[in-house]
PDB file of C-alpha atoms in Angstrom:
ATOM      1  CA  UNK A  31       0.000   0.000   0.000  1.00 39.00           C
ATOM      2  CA  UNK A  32       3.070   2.502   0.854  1.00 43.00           C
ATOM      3  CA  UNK A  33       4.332   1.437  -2.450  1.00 43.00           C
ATOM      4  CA  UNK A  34       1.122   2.467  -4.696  1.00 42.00           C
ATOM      5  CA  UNK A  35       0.926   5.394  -2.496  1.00 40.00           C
ATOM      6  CA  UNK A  36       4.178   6.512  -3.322  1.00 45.00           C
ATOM      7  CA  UNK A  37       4.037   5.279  -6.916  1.00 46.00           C
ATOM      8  CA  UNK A  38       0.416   7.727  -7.355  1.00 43.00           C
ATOM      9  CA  UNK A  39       2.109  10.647  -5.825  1.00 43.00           C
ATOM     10  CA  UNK A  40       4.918  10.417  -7.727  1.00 48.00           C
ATOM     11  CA  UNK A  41       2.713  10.501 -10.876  1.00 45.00           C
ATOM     12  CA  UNK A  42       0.907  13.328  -9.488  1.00 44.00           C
ATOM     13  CA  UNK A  43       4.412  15.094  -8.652  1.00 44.00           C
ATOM     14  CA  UNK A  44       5.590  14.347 -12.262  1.00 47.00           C
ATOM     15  CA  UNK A  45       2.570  16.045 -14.034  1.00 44.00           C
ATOM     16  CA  UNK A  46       2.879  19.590 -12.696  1.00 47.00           C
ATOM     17  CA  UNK A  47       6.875  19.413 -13.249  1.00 44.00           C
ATOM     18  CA  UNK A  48       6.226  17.796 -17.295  1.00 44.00           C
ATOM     19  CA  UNK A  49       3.950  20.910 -17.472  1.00 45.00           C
ATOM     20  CA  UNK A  50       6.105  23.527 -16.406  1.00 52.00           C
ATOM     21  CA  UNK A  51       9.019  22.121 -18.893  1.00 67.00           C
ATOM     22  CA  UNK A  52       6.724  24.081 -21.454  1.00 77.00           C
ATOM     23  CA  UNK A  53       7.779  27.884 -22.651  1.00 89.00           C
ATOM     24  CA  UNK A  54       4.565  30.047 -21.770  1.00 96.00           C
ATOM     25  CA  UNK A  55       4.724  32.660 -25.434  1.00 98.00           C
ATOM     26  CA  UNK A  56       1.909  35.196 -25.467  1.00 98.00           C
ATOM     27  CA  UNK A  57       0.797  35.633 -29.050  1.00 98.00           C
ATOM     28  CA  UNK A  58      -0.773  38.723 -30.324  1.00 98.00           C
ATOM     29  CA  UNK A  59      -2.652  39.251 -33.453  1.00 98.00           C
ATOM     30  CA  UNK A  60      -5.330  41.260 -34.926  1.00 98.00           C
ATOM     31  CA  UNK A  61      -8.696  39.318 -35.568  1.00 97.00           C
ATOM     32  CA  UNK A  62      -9.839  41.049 -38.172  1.00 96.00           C
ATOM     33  CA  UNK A  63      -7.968  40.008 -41.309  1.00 97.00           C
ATOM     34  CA  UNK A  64      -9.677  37.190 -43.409  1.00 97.00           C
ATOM     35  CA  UNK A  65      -8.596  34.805 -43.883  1.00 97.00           C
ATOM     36  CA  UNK A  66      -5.461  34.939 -42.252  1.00 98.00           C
ATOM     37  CA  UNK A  67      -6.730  36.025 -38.044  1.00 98.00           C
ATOM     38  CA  UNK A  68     -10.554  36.406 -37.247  1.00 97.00           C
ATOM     39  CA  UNK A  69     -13.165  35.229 -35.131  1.00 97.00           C
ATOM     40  CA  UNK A  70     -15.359  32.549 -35.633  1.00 97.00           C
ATOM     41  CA  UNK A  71     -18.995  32.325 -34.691  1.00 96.00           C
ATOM     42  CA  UNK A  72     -18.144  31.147 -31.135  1.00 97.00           C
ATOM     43  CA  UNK A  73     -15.513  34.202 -30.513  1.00 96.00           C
ATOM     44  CA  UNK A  74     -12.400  31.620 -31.328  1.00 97.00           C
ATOM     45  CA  UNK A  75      -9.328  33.058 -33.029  1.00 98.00           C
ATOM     46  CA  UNK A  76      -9.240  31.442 -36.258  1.00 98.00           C
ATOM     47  CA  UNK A  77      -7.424  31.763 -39.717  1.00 98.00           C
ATOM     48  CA  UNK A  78      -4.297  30.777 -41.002  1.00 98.00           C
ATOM     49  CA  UNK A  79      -1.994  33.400 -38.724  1.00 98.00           C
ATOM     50  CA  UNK A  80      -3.424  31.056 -35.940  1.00 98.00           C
ATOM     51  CA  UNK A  81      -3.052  27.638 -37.161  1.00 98.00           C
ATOM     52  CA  UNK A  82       0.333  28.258 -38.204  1.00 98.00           C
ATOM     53  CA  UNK A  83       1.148  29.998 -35.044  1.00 98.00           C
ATOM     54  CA  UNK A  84      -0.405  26.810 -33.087  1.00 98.00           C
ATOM     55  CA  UNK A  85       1.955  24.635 -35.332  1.00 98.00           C
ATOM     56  CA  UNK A  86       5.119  26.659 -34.668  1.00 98.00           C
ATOM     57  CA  UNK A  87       4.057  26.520 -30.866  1.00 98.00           C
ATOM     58  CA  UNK A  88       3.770  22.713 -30.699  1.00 98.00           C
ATOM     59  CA  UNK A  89       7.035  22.291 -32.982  1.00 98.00           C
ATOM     60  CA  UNK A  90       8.764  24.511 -29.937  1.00 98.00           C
ATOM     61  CA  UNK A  91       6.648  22.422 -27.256  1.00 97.00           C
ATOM     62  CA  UNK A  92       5.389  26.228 -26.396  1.00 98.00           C
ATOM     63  CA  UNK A  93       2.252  26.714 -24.343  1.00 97.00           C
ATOM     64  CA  UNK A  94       0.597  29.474 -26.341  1.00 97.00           C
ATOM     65  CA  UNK A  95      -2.192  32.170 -25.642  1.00 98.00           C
ATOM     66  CA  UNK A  96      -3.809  34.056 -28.037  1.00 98.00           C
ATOM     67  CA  UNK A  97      -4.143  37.914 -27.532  1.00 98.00           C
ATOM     68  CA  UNK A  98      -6.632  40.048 -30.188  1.00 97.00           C
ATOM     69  CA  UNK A  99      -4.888  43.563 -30.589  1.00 97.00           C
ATOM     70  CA  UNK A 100      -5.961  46.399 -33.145  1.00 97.00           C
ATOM     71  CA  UNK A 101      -3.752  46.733 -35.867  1.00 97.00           C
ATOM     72  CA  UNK A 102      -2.493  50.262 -34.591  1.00 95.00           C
ATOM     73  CA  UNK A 103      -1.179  49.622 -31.494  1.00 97.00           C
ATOM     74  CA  UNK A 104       0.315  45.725 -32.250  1.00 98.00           C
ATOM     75  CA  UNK A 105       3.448  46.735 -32.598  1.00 98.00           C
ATOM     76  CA  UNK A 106       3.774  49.302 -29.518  1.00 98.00           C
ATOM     77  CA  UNK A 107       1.451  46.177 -27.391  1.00 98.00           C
ATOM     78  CA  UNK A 108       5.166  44.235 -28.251  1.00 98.00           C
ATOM     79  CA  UNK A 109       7.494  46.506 -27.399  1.00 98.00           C
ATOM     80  CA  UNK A 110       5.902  46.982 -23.907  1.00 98.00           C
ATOM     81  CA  UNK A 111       5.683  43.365 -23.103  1.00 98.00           C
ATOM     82  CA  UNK A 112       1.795  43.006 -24.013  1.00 98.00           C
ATOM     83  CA  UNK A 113       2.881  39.587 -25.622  1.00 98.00           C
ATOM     84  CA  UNK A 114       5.885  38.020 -26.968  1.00 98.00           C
ATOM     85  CA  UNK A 115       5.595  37.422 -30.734  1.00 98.00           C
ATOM     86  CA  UNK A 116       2.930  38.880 -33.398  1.00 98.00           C
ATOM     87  CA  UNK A 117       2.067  36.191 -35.856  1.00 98.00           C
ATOM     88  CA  UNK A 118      -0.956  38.356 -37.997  1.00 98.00           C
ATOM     89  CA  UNK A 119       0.544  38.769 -41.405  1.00 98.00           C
ATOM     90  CA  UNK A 120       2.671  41.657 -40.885  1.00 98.00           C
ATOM     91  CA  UNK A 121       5.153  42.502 -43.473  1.00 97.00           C
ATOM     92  CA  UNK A 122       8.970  42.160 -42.717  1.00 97.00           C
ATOM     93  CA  UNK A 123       9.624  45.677 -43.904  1.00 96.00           C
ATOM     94  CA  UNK A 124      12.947  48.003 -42.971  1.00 94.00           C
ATOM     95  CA  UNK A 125      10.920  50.348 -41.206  1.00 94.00           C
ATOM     96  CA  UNK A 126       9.268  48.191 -38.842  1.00 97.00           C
ATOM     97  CA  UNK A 127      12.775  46.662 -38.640  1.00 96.00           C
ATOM     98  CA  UNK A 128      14.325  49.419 -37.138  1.00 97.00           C
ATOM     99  CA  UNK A 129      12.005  48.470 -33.637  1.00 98.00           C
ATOM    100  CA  UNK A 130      10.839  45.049 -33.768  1.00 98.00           C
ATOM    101  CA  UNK A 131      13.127  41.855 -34.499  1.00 98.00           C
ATOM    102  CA  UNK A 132      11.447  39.677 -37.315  1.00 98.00           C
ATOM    103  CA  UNK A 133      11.921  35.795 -37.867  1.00 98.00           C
ATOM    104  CA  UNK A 134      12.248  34.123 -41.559  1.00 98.00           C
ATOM    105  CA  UNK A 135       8.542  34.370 -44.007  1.00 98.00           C
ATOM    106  CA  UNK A 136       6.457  32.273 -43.297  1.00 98.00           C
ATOM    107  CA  UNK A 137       4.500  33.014 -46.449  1.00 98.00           C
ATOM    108  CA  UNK A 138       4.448  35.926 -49.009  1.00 97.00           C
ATOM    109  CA  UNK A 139       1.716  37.215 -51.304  1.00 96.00           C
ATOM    110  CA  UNK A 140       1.219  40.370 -53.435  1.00 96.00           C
ATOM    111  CA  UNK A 141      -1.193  43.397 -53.077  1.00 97.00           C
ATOM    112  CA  UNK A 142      -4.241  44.068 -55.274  1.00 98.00           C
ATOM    113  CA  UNK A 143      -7.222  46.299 -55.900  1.00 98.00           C
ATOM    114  CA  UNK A 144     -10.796  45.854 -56.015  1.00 98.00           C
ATOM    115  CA  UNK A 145     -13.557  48.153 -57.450  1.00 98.00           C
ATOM    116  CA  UNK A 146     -17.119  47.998 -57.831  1.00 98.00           C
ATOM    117  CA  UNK A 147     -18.264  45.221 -60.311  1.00 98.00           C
ATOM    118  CA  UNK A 148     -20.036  48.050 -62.487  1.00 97.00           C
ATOM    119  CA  UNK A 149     -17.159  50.272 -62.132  1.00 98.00           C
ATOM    120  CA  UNK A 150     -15.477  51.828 -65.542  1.00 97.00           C
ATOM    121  CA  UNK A 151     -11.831  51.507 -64.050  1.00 97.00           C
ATOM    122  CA  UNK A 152     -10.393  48.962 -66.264  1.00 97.00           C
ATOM    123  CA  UNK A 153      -6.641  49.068 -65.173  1.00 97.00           C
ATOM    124  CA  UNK A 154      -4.630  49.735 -62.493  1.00 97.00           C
ATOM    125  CA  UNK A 155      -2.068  52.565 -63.733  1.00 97.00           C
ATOM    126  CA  UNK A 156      -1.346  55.740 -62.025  1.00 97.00           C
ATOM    127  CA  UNK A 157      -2.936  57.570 -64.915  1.00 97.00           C
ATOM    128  CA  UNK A 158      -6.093  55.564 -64.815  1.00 97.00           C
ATOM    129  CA  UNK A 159      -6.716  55.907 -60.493  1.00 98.00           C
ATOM    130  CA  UNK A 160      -5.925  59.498 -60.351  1.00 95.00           C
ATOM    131  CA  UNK A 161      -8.987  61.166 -59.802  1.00 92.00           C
ATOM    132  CA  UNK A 162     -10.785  58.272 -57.643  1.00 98.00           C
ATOM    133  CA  UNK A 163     -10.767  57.700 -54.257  1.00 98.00           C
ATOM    134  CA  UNK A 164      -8.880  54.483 -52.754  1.00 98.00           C
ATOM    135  CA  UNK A 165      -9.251  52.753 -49.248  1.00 98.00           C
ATOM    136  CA  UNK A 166      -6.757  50.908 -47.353  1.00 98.00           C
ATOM    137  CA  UNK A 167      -5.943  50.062 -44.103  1.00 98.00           C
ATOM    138  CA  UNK A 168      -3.866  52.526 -41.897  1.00 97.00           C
ATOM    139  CA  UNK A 169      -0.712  51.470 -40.471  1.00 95.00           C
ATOM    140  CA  UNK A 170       0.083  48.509 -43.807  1.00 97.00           C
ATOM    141  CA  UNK A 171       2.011  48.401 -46.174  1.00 97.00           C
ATOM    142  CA  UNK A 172      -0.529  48.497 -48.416  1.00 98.00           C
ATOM    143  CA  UNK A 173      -1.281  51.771 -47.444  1.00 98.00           C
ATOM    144  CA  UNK A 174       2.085  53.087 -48.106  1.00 97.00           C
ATOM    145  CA  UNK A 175       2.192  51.317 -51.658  1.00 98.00           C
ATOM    146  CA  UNK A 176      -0.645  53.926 -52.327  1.00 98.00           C
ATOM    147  CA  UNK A 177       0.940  56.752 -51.175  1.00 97.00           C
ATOM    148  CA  UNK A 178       3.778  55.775 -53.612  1.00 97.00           C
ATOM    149  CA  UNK A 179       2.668  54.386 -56.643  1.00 97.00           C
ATOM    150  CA  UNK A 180      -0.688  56.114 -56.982  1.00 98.00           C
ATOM    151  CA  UNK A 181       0.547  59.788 -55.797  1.00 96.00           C
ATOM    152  CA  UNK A 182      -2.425  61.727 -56.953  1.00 96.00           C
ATOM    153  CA  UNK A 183      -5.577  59.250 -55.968  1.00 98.00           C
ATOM    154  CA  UNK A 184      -7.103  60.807 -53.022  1.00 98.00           C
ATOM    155  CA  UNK A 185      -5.966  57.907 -49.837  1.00 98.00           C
ATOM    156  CA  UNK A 186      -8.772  57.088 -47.282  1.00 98.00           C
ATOM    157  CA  UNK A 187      -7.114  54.926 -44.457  1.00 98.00           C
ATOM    158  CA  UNK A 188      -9.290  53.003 -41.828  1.00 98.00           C
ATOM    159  CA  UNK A 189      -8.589  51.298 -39.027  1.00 96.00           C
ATOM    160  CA  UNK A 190      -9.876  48.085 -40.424  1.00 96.00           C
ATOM    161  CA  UNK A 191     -10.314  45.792 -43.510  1.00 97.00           C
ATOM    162  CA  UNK A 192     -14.136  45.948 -42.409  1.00 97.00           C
ATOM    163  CA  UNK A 193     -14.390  49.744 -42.993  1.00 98.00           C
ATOM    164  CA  UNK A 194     -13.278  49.853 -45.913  1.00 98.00           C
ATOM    165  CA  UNK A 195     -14.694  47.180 -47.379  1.00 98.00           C
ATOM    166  CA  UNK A 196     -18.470  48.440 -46.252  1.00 98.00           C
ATOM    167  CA  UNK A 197     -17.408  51.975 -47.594  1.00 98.00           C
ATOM    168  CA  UNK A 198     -16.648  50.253 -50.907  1.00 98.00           C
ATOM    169  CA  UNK A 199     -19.550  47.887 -51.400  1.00 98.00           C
ATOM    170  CA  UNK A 200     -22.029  51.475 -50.413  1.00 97.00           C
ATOM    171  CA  UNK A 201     -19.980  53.352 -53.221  1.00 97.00           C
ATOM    172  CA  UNK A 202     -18.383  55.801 -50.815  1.00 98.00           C
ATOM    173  CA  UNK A 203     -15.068  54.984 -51.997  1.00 98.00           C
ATOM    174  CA  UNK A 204     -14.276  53.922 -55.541  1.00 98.00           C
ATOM    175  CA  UNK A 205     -11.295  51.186 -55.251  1.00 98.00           C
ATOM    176  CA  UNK A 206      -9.508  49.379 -52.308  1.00 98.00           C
ATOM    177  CA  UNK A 207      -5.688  48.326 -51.939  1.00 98.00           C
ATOM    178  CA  UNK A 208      -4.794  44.857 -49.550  1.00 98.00           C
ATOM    179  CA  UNK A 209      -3.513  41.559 -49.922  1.00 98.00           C
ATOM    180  CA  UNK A 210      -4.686  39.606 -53.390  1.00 97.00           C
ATOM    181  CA  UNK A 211      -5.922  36.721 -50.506  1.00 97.00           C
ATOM    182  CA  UNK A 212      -7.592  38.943 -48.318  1.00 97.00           C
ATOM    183  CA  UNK A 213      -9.232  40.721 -51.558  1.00 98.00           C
ATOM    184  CA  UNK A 214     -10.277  37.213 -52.770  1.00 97.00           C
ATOM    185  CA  UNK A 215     -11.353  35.923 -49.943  1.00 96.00           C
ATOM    186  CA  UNK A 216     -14.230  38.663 -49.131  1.00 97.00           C
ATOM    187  CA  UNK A 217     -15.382  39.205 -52.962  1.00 97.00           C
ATOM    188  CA  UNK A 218     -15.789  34.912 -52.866  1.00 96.00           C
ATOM    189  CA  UNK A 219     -18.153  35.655 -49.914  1.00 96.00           C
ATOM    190  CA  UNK A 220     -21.708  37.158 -49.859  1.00 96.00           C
ATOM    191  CA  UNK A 221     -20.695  40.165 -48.386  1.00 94.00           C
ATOM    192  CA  UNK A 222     -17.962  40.827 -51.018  1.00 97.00           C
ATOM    193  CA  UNK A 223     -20.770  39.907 -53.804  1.00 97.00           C
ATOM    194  CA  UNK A 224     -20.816  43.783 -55.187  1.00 98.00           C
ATOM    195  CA  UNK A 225     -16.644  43.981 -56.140  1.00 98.00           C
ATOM    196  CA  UNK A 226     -13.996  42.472 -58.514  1.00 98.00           C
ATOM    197  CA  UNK A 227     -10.158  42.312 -58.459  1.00 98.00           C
ATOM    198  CA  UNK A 228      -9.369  45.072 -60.831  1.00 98.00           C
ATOM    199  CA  UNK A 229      -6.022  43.907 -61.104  1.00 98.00           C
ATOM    200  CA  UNK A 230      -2.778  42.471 -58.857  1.00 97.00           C
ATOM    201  CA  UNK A 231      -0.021  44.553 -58.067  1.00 97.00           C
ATOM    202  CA  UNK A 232       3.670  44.049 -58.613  1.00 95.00           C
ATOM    203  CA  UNK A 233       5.309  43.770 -55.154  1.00 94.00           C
ATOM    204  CA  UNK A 234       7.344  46.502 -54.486  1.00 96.00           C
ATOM    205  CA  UNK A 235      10.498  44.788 -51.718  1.00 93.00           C
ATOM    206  CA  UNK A 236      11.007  48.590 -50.526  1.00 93.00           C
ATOM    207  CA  UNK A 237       7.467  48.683 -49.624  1.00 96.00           C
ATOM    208  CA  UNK A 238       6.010  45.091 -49.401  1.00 94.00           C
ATOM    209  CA  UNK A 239       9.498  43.654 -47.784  1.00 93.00           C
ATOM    210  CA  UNK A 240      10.581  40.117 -47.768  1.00 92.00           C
ATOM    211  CA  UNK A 241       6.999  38.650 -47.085  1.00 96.00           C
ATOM    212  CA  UNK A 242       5.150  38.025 -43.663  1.00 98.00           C
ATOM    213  CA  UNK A 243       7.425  36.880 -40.476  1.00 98.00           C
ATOM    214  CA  UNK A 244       6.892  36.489 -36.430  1.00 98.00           C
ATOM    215  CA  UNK A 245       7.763  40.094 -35.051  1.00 98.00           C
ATOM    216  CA  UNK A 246       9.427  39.583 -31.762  1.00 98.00           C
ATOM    217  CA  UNK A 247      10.679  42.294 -29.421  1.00 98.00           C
ATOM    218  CA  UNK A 248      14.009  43.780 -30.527  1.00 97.00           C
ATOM    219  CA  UNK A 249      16.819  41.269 -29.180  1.00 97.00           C
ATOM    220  CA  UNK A 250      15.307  37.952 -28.158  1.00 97.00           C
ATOM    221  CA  UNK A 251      17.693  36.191 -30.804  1.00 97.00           C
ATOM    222  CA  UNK A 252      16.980  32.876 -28.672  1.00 97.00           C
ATOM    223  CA  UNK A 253      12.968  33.420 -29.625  1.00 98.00           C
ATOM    224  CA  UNK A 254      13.728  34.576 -32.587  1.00 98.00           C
ATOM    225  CA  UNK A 255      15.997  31.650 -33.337  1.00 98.00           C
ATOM    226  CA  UNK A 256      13.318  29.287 -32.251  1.00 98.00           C
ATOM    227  CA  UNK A 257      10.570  30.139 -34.489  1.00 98.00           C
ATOM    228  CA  UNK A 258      13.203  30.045 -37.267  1.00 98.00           C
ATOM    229  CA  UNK A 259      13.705  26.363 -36.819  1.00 98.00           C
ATOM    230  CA  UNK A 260      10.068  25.600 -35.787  1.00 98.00           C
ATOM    231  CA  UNK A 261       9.162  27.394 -39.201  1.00 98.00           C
ATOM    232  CA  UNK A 262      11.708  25.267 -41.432  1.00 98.00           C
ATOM    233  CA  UNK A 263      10.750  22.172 -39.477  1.00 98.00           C
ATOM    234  CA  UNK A 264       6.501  22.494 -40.288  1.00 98.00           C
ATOM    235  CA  UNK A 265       7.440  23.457 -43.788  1.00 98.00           C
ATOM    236  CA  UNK A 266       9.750  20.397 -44.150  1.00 98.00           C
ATOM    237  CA  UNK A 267       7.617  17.955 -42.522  1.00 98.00           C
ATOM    238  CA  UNK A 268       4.335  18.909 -44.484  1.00 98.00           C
ATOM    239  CA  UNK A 269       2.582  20.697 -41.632  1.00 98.00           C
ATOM    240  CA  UNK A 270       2.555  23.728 -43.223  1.00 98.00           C
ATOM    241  CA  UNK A 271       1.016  22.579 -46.574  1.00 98.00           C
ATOM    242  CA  UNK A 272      -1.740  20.803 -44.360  1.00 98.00           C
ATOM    243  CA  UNK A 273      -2.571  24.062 -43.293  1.00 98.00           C
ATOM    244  CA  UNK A 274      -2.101  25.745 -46.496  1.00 97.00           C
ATOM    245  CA  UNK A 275      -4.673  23.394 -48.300  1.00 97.00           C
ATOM    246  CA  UNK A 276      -7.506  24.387 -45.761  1.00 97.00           C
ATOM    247  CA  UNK A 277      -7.401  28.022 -46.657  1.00 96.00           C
ATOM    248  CA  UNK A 278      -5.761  28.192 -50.472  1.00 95.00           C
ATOM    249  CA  UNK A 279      -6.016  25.889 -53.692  1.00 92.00           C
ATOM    250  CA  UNK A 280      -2.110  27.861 -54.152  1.00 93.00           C
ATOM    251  CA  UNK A 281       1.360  28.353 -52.664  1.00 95.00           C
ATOM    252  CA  UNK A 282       1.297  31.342 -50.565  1.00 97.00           C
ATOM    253  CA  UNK A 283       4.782  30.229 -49.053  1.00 96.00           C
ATOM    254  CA  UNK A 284       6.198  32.527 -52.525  1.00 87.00           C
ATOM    255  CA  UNK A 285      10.038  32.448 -53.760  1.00 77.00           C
TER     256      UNK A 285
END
């Protein structure tokens, strides 16, 4: 009897310490980019931000928690130790280099523009988008390829995908500049019924960077280090295609 006592004890002992051998990481990202970070019916992070952040956190046998952040103030949540990484498709740019540390892609997909489906804007030149007015996202990159490429189109920025996407579909704006999947992903739903993709935009590295990475706070090269091999290890062991396949019928991963 001393014996099983010990023996159930010990098992009970044994749990606690397995458990604690686990890294605690705080996640942040947005939950309101489609499909890549949003909320399901039942208020659950979803998208593919989140399952490949859940598959980079078991790779690194990382207990993981999940915190929703507006786009605006990710990066400052970060830097004062709101979480530990940002996995929510943010673009390894040098700008955002210059205060956050940022891992290896882990996938990398060009910008676009929709429009109205009755809308006379057949191309996507400077000359063409001059005198319209374009929504985009404050705070992306997407947003800055705008500013740059499409100098004299009047720029409405909004604090979310949603905005501008309502503001488009009412006619209050005439075009809209984001990611090709995000674009795709709400003119394939009901809601996105009223627009087309006008056209997809060369990437511009200056603007666009090196694709989407894990933004980490500026020094952690043992983190940072960590999600470099957990990232190489899901996309050599098919993990990440798993995941790829439930969201895309393409390779997002890029060159």
């Amino acid at each position: 009897m001393k014996l099983l006592i010990a023996a159930v004890l010990g098992a009970a002992i044994a749990v606690p310490a397995a458990a604690q051998d686990k890294t605690q990481l705080r996640i942040g990202t947005e939950g309101a980019y489609p499909p890549f970070n949003y909320y399901d019916s039942d208020r659950n992070l979803i998208g593919f931000d989140v399952d490949i952040a859940k598959a980079l956190c078991a790779e690194m046998n990382a207990e993981c928690t999940f915190v929703a952040q507006d786009w605006d103030g990710i990066i400052p949540a970060l830097r004062a130790n709101k979480f530990d990484a940002i996995i929510a498709s943010m673009s390894i740019t040098a700008e955002r280099d210059e205060v956050v540390d940022f891992t290896d892609k882990y996938y990398n997909t060009p910008p676009a523009i929709a429009v109205l489906k009755d809308s006379a804007l057949t191309e996507a030149t400077p000359e063409a988008l001059e005198d319209i007015v374009m929504g985009a996202q404050s705070s992306t990159t997407h947003a800055n390829y705008a500013e740059k490429h499409f100098a004299d189109t009047e720029l409405r920025r909004y604090g979310s995908p949603e905005e501008y996407k309502l503001d488009l579909a009412s006619g209050r704006i005439d075009a809209a500049i984001d990611d090709v999947v995000v674009l795709s992903d709400w003119i394939n739903s009901e809601d996105g019924a009223c627009c087309k993709i006008l056209a997809t935009l060369k990437t511009d590295p200056e603007i666009n960077g090196a694709g989407a990475g894990v933004a980490i706070r500026e020094g952690d090269a043992e983190l940072q280090g960590k999600f470099n091999d957990a990232i190489a290890a899901i996309r050599a062991d098919g993990t990440y295609d798993e995941i790829q396949k439930k969201y895309f019928d393409f390779d997002v991963y890029g060159d």
